[in-house]
Amino acid sequence: MVFSSKQEIVDSITKDMKENFEISVDWRRHLHQHPELSFKEYKTKEFIVEKLSEFGLEVKTGVGGNGVIATLQGAQEGPTIALRADFDALPITDLKDVAYKSQNEGAMHACGHDGHTAALLSTAKILAKYRDILHGKIVFIFQHAEETPPGGAKFMVEDGALDGVDYVFGAHLDSSNPVGNLSIGDGYRMAAVDKFKITLQGLGGHGARPQDSIDSIVLGGQIVTALQQVVSRRLNPFDPAVVTVGVFHAGSAFNIIADSAVIEGTVRTMTKKVREKVQEEIYAIVNGLTEAAHAQATIDYLNGYPALYNHPKETAVLKQLFEKVFGKEHIGEMEPSMGAEDFAYYLEERPGSFFKVGSNNGDSNTKYPHHHPKFDFDERALLEIQKAFLEIVAYYLITE
């Protein structure tokens, strides 16, 4: 293929992506009908590998578990960029009334990962036809287990997914934003997510003789109340953090003092300093109150995904590219969120950025929040993701 300008190349690729749109939709709907939970995405992995092999790409499977990597080497030398999509589903029953409803009871693509995967597959398929004009390499990362800490990204990075990569980028569908709109922002944009489980051991007894017992429910109540002070009284008000208790199990009868209790919760923070401070304060509160109650406590504390930090330089590049292609009026600020995303692991290792792509069309069926049992999206967003990825590829790997 011979082109007279970079824009002519981009226009040609865009045309091919549009012509491939129905196939993208078919892939998305196939994945939606056959969802698999985190770390169990075996058939999904096989589907991805089959398609990538058909495109003539170099494919590596079993990366960090069920992860898949495909490499597209351009004809000319240049930088290496990585584009990532996740492909695990959630333990949710699909309540939509659509032809492509999940066929796996209790599993559903309720966060758009089927769309991410279909869009990246389509991007890989089309770009493979243009390898002769690429100056550099593209690494397509298909990642398992985004939804379940410690997440698939961590293991894929440890297994060399970013070896030789200079920049890394990722996109996520956004049902709160209309199709055609994108949001992006630099700095910390999503929180680190940690999980704690506190097991209390007191001394059970008769409800009429508290003096002979150590009440784990009273102790647990004190701990839950005290944990609310971590954010409100032990952190700088300008440091965002959340401590939420979501589980409190104890007791078996109205007249028995419970000998044990289990408390579980999550911690969300934006910086390493605050993350460490919150963990330290939780241990101090639990140990102090437990000692005062003459009880015992065991704390299981899991450090999950780190906070997602979009690198300023690369984010500025993307914002400029997107404003040119989609229009300034369609590019908004990606608001900081206490939600978590394990794409953060990639950004800890390489410069890059993570952005969101609008996916609702005004209809109520496309406005359900992510993780809702009726979640769905306007499939035109698949093409919007591809167009965004194309602009990134064109900036780094296609010259005039």
Coordinates of C-alpha atoms in Angstrom, one line a residue:
M1 CA 0.0 0.0 0.0
V2 CA 1.3 3.4 -1.0
F3 CA 0.0 6.6 0.8
S4 CA 0.8 10.2 0.2
S5 CA 0.4 11.4 3.8
K6 CA 0.0 10.3 7.3
Q7 CA -3.6 11.4 7.3
E8 CA -4.4 9.3 4.3
I9 CA -3.1 6.3 6.2
V10 CA -5.2 7.1 9.2
D11 CA -8.3 7.6 7.0
S12 CA -7.7 4.3 5.3
I13 CA -7.3 2.4 8.7
T14 CA -10.4 4.2 10.0
K15 CA -12.4 3.1 6.9
D16 CA -11.3 -0.5 7.5
M17 CA -12.3 -0.3 11.2
K18 CA -15.8 0.9 10.2
E19 CA -16.2 -1.9 7.7
N20 CA -15.2 -4.4 10.4
F21 CA -17.7 -3.0 12.9
E22 CA -20.3 -5.7 12.6
I23 CA -17.6 -8.3 13.2
S24 CA -16.5 -6.4 16.3
V25 CA -20.1 -6.5 17.5
D26 CA -20.3 -10.3 16.8
W27 CA -17.2 -10.9 18.8
R28 CA -18.5 -8.7 21.7
R29 CA -21.8 -10.6 21.8
H30 CA -20.1 -14.0 21.7
L31 CA -18.0 -13.0 24.7
H32 CA -21.0 -11.6 26.4
Q33 CA -22.9 -14.9 26.0
H34 CA -19.9 -16.9 27.4
P35 CA -18.5 -15.0 30.3
E36 CA -15.9 -16.5 32.6
L37 CA -14.9 -15.4 36.1
S38 CA -11.5 -14.2 37.1
F39 CA -8.6 -16.7 36.9
K40 CA -11.0 -19.1 35.1
E41 CA -11.2 -17.6 31.7
Y42 CA -10.0 -20.7 29.8
K43 CA -12.5 -20.6 26.8
T44 CA -12.2 -16.9 26.5
K45 CA -8.5 -17.2 26.3
E46 CA -8.8 -19.8 23.5
F47 CA -11.2 -17.5 21.6
I48 CA -8.7 -14.6 21.8
V49 CA -5.7 -16.8 20.8
E50 CA -7.7 -18.2 17.8
K51 CA -8.5 -14.7 16.5
L52 CA -5.0 -13.3 17.0
S53 CA -3.5 -16.3 15.2
E54 CA -5.8 -15.7 12.3
F55 CA -4.5 -12.2 12.0
G56 CA -1.0 -13.5 11.5
L57 CA 0.4 -12.0 14.8
E58 CA 3.0 -13.5 17.0
V59 CA 1.0 -14.8 20.0
K60 CA 2.2 -15.8 23.5
T61 CA -0.2 -17.5 25.9
G62 CA -0.1 -18.3 29.6
V63 CA 1.4 -15.0 30.4
G64 CA 1.1 -14.6 34.2
G65 CA -1.7 -17.2 34.1
N66 CA -4.4 -16.8 31.5
G67 CA -3.0 -13.7 30.0
V68 CA -2.3 -13.4 26.2
I69 CA 0.1 -11.2 24.4
A70 CA 0.2 -10.6 20.6
T71 CA 3.0 -8.7 18.9
L72 CA 2.9 -6.7 15.7
Q73 CA 6.3 -5.7 14.4
G74 CA 6.4 -2.9 12.0
A75 CA 8.6 -2.9 8.9
Q76 CA 10.6 0.0 10.3
E77 CA 12.4 0.6 13.6
G78 CA 10.8 2.7 16.2
P79 CA 9.3 2.7 19.7
T80 CA 7.2 -0.1 21.2
I81 CA 3.7 0.7 22.6
A82 CA 1.4 -1.6 24.5
L83 CA -2.4 -1.5 24.3
R84 CA -4.4 -3.4 26.9
A85 CA -7.8 -5.0 27.2
D86 CA -9.2 -7.1 30.1
F87 CA -11.5 -10.1 29.6
D88 CA -12.8 -11.5 32.8
A89 CA -16.5 -11.3 33.9
L90 CA -18.2 -10.8 37.3
P91 CA -20.2 -13.2 39.6
I92 CA -23.5 -11.5 38.7
T93 CA -26.6 -13.0 37.1
D94 CA -27.5 -11.3 33.8
L95 CA -31.0 -9.8 34.0
K96 CA -31.1 -8.3 30.6
D97 CA -33.7 -9.3 28.0
V98 CA -31.5 -9.5 24.9
A99 CA -30.5 -12.2 22.4
Y100 CA -26.9 -12.1 23.6
K101 CA -27.7 -12.6 27.3
S102 CA -25.2 -14.5 29.3
Q103 CA -25.6 -18.3 29.0
N104 CA -23.4 -19.0 32.1
E105 CA -25.6 -18.7 35.1
G106 CA -24.1 -16.5 37.8
A107 CA -21.5 -15.0 35.5
M108 CA -21.9 -11.8 33.5
H109 CA -19.8 -9.2 31.6
A110 CA -21.2 -6.4 33.8
C111 CA -18.3 -4.0 33.4
G112 CA -17.7 -3.9 29.7
H113 CA -14.6 -6.2 29.5
D114 CA -16.2 -8.0 26.6
G115 CA -16.3 -4.7 24.7
H116 CA -12.7 -3.9 25.6
T117 CA -11.6 -7.2 24.2
A118 CA -13.6 -7.0 21.1
A119 CA -12.3 -3.5 20.4
L120 CA -8.7 -4.5 20.9
L121 CA -9.1 -7.6 18.7
S122 CA -10.5 -5.5 16.0
T123 CA -7.7 -3.0 16.4
A124 CA -5.1 -5.8 16.1
K125 CA -6.9 -7.3 13.0
I126 CA -6.9 -4.0 11.1
L127 CA -3.5 -2.8 12.0
A128 CA -1.9 -6.1 11.1
K129 CA -2.7 -5.2 7.5
Y130 CA -0.6 -2.0 7.8
R131 CA 2.6 -3.5 9.4
D132 CA 4.6 -2.3 6.4
I133 CA 4.0 1.4 7.3
L134 CA 4.6 1.1 11.0
H135 CA 7.8 2.4 12.6
G136 CA 8.0 0.3 15.7
K137 CA 6.1 -2.4 17.5
I138 CA 2.7 -2.8 19.1
V139 CA 2.1 -5.2 22.0
F140 CA -1.5 -6.1 22.4
I141 CA -2.1 -7.2 26.0
F142 CA -5.2 -9.3 26.7
Q143 CA -5.4 -9.5 30.5
H144 CA -7.3 -11.9 32.7
A145 CA -8.6 -11.3 36.2
E146 CA -8.9 -7.6 36.4
E147 CA -11.9 -7.9 38.8
T148 CA -10.3 -9.9 41.6
P149 CA -7.3 -8.8 43.6
P150 CA -4.4 -9.3 43.4
G151 CA -5.4 -9.1 39.7
G152 CA -4.0 -10.4 36.5
A153 CA -1.9 -7.3 35.6
K154 CA 0.5 -7.9 38.5
F155 CA 1.3 -11.4 37.3
M156 CA 1.5 -10.4 33.7
V157 CA 4.0 -7.7 34.5
E158 CA 6.0 -10.1 36.6
D159 CA 6.0 -12.5 33.6
G160 CA 7.5 -10.0 31.2
A161 CA 4.4 -8.5 29.6
L162 CA 6.1 -5.1 29.4
D163 CA 9.6 -6.3 28.4
G164 CA 10.8 -3.9 25.7
V165 CA 7.7 -1.7 25.9
D166 CA 8.2 2.1 26.0
Y167 CA 4.6 3.3 26.6
V168 CA 1.4 1.6 27.7
F169 CA -2.2 2.7 27.3
G170 CA -5.6 1.4 28.2
A171 CA -9.3 2.3 27.7
H172 CA -12.4 1.6 29.7
L173 CA -16.1 2.0 28.7
D174 CA -18.1 4.5 30.8
S175 CA -21.8 4.2 31.0
S176 CA -22.1 7.5 32.7
N177 CA -20.9 9.3 29.6
P178 CA -22.6 9.5 26.1
V179 CA -21.1 7.7 23.1
G180 CA -18.7 10.0 21.3
N181 CA -17.3 11.5 24.6
L182 CA -14.0 10.6 26.2
S183 CA -12.5 11.6 29.5
I184 CA -8.9 11.8 30.5
G185 CA -6.8 13.3 33.2
D186 CA -3.2 13.2 34.6
G187 CA -2.0 12.4 38.1
Y188 CA -3.8 10.0 40.5
R189 CA -7.2 9.1 39.0
M190 CA -8.1 5.9 40.7
A191 CA -7.4 4.6 44.2
A192 CA -5.3 1.9 45.7
V193 CA -7.6 -0.9 47.0
D194 CA -6.8 -2.9 50.2
K195 CA -8.9 -5.5 52.0
F196 CA -8.8 -6.4 55.7
K197 CA -10.3 -9.2 57.7
I198 CA -10.3 -9.0 61.5
T199 CA -11.0 -12.1 63.5
L200 CA -11.8 -11.5 67.2
Q201 CA -11.6 -14.2 69.8
G202 CA -13.3 -13.5 73.2
L203 CA -14.9 -15.8 75.7
G204 CA -18.4 -17.0 75.2
G205 CA -20.9 -17.3 78.0
H206 CA -24.5 -16.8 79.3
G207 CA -26.1 -13.5 78.5
A208 CA -27.1 -13.2 82.2
R209 CA -23.5 -13.5 83.4
P210 CA -21.3 -11.0 81.3
Q211 CA -18.7 -10.9 84.1
D212 CA -17.7 -14.4 83.2
S213 CA -17.3 -13.7 79.5
I214 CA -15.4 -11.5 77.0
D215 CA -18.0 -10.1 74.6
S216 CA -16.7 -10.2 71.0
I217 CA -19.7 -8.2 69.7
V218 CA -19.1 -5.3 72.1
L219 CA -15.4 -5.3 71.1
G220 CA -16.3 -5.6 67.4
G221 CA -18.7 -2.6 67.8
Q222 CA -16.0 -0.5 69.4
I223 CA -13.6 -1.4 66.6
V224 CA -16.0 -0.5 63.8
T225 CA -16.8 2.8 65.5
A226 CA -13.1 3.6 66.0
L227 CA -12.2 2.8 62.4
Q228 CA -14.5 5.7 61.3
Q229 CA -12.0 8.0 63.0
V230 CA -9.1 7.0 60.9
V231 CA -10.1 9.2 58.0
S232 CA -11.9 11.9 60.0
R233 CA -9.3 12.4 62.8
R234 CA -6.0 10.8 61.9
L235 CA -5.5 11.9 58.3
N236 CA -4.9 15.3 56.8
P237 CA -8.4 16.5 55.4
F238 CA -6.7 17.1 52.0
D239 CA -5.6 13.4 51.8
P240 CA -8.4 11.4 50.2
A241 CA -9.1 8.0 51.8
V242 CA -12.0 5.7 52.5
V243 CA -12.3 3.0 55.2
T244 CA -15.5 0.9 54.8
V245 CA -16.6 -2.0 56.9
G246 CA -18.8 -4.3 54.8
V247 CA -19.0 -7.5 56.9
F248 CA -19.7 -8.1 60.6
H249 CA -20.5 -11.6 61.6
A250 CA -21.0 -12.7 65.2
G251 CA -23.4 -14.5 67.6
S252 CA -25.7 -17.5 67.4
A253 CA -28.5 -16.8 69.9
F254 CA -30.2 -13.9 71.8
N255 CA -29.0 -15.0 75.2
I256 CA -25.5 -16.1 74.4
I257 CA -22.5 -13.8 74.6
A258 CA -20.6 -14.4 71.3
D259 CA -17.1 -15.8 71.8
S260 CA -15.9 -14.7 68.3
A261 CA -16.6 -12.2 65.6
V262 CA -15.4 -11.5 62.1
I263 CA -15.1 -8.0 60.6
E264 CA -14.2 -7.4 56.9
G265 CA -13.7 -4.2 55.0
T266 CA -11.9 -2.2 52.3
V267 CA -9.5 0.7 52.3
R268 CA -9.1 3.2 49.4
T269 CA -6.3 5.7 49.2
M270 CA -4.5 7.7 46.5
T271 CA -0.9 7.9 47.8
K272 CA 1.6 5.4 49.2
K273 CA 2.1 7.5 52.3
V274 CA -1.6 7.6 53.2
R275 CA -2.0 4.0 52.3
E276 CA 0.7 3.0 54.8
K277 CA -0.7 5.4 57.4
V278 CA -4.2 3.9 57.2
Q279 CA -2.9 0.4 57.6
E280 CA -0.8 1.4 60.6
E281 CA -3.8 3.1 62.3
I282 CA -6.1 0.1 61.7
Y283 CA -3.6 -2.2 63.4
A284 CA -3.1 0.2 66.3
I285 CA -6.9 0.5 66.8
V286 CA -7.6 -3.2 66.7
N287 CA -4.6 -4.2 68.9
G288 CA -5.2 -1.5 71.4
L289 CA -9.0 -2.2 71.9
T290 CA -8.4 -6.0 71.9
E291 CA -5.8 -5.7 74.6
A292 CA -8.1 -3.5 76.7
A293 CA -10.9 -6.1 76.3
H294 CA -8.5 -9.0 77.3
A295 CA -9.3 -10.6 74.0
Q296 CA -7.3 -11.7 71.0
A297 CA -7.3 -10.5 67.4
T298 CA -5.9 -11.7 64.1
I299 CA -5.7 -9.3 61.2
D300 CA -5.4 -10.4 57.6
Y301 CA -4.5 -7.4 55.5
L302 CA -4.3 -7.6 51.7
N303 CA -2.6 -4.9 49.7
G304 CA -4.5 -5.0 46.4
Y305 CA -4.0 -2.8 43.3
P306 CA -1.9 0.4 43.7
A307 CA -3.4 3.8 42.9
L308 CA -3.6 4.5 39.2
Y309 CA -1.3 7.4 38.2
N310 CA -1.6 8.8 34.6
H311 CA 1.7 10.2 33.5
P312 CA 1.4 13.9 32.7
K313 CA 3.4 14.0 29.5
E314 CA 1.7 11.0 27.9
T315 CA -1.8 12.2 29.1
A316 CA -1.2 15.6 27.6
V317 CA -0.4 13.9 24.2
L318 CA -3.6 11.9 24.3
K319 CA -5.7 14.8 25.3
Q320 CA -4.4 16.8 22.3
L321 CA -4.9 13.9 19.9
F322 CA -8.4 13.2 21.1
E323 CA -9.4 16.9 21.0
K324 CA -8.3 17.0 17.4
V325 CA -10.2 13.8 16.3
F326 CA -13.3 13.8 18.5
G327 CA -13.6 17.6 19.1
K328 CA -12.7 19.6 22.2
E329 CA -16.4 19.6 23.2
H330 CA -16.3 15.8 23.5
I331 CA -13.2 15.5 25.7
G332 CA -13.8 15.9 29.4
E333 CA -12.0 15.5 32.6
M334 CA -11.6 12.1 34.0
E335 CA -12.8 12.7 37.6
P336 CA -10.7 11.1 40.4
S337 CA -12.4 8.0 41.7
M338 CA -12.1 5.8 44.8
G339 CA -12.7 2.9 42.5
A340 CA -9.7 0.7 41.6
E341 CA -8.2 -0.6 38.4
D342 CA -5.2 -2.9 38.1
F343 CA -4.0 -1.1 35.0
A344 CA -2.1 0.8 37.7
Y345 CA 0.5 -2.0 37.7
Y346 CA 1.4 -1.2 34.1
L347 CA 1.7 2.5 34.8
E348 CA 4.0 1.8 37.8
E349 CA 6.4 0.3 35.3
R350 CA 6.0 2.4 32.1
P351 CA 4.8 5.8 31.2
G352 CA 1.4 6.0 29.7
S353 CA -2.3 6.8 30.4
F354 CA -5.7 5.3 31.1
F355 CA -8.8 6.9 29.7
K356 CA -12.6 6.3 29.6
V357 CA -14.8 6.1 26.5
G358 CA -18.5 7.1 26.7
S359 CA -21.0 4.2 26.1
N360 CA -24.5 5.3 26.7
N361 CA -26.9 6.6 24.0
G362 CA -29.5 8.2 26.3
D363 CA -31.6 5.1 26.5
S364 CA -32.0 3.7 30.0
N365 CA -30.7 0.3 28.9
T366 CA -27.2 1.8 28.4
K367 CA -27.2 4.0 31.5
Y368 CA -27.1 1.2 34.2
P369 CA -23.9 1.6 36.3
H370 CA -21.0 -0.9 35.9
H371 CA -21.5 -4.1 37.9
H372 CA -25.3 -3.8 37.6
P373 CA -27.1 -7.0 36.5
K374 CA -28.7 -5.1 33.6
F375 CA -25.5 -3.4 32.5
D376 CA -25.2 -2.9 28.7
F377 CA -23.7 -0.3 26.3
D378 CA -24.1 1.2 22.9
E379 CA -21.9 -0.9 20.7
R380 CA -20.8 2.1 18.7
A381 CA -18.4 2.7 21.6
L382 CA -16.4 -0.3 20.2
L383 CA -15.4 1.9 17.2
E384 CA -14.7 4.8 19.5
I385 CA -12.2 2.8 21.4
Q386 CA -10.5 1.7 18.2
K387 CA -10.3 5.2 16.9
A388 CA -8.7 6.3 20.1
F389 CA -6.1 3.5 19.9
L390 CA -5.5 4.3 16.2
E391 CA -4.6 7.9 17.1
I392 CA -2.1 6.7 19.7
V393 CA -0.5 4.3 17.2
A394 CA -0.4 7.0 14.5
Y395 CA 1.3 9.4 16.9
Y396 CA 4.0 7.0 18.0
L397 CA 4.5 4.7 15.0
I398 CA 3.3 6.4 11.8
T399 CA 5.5 9.1 10.2
E400 CA 4.7 11.6 7.5

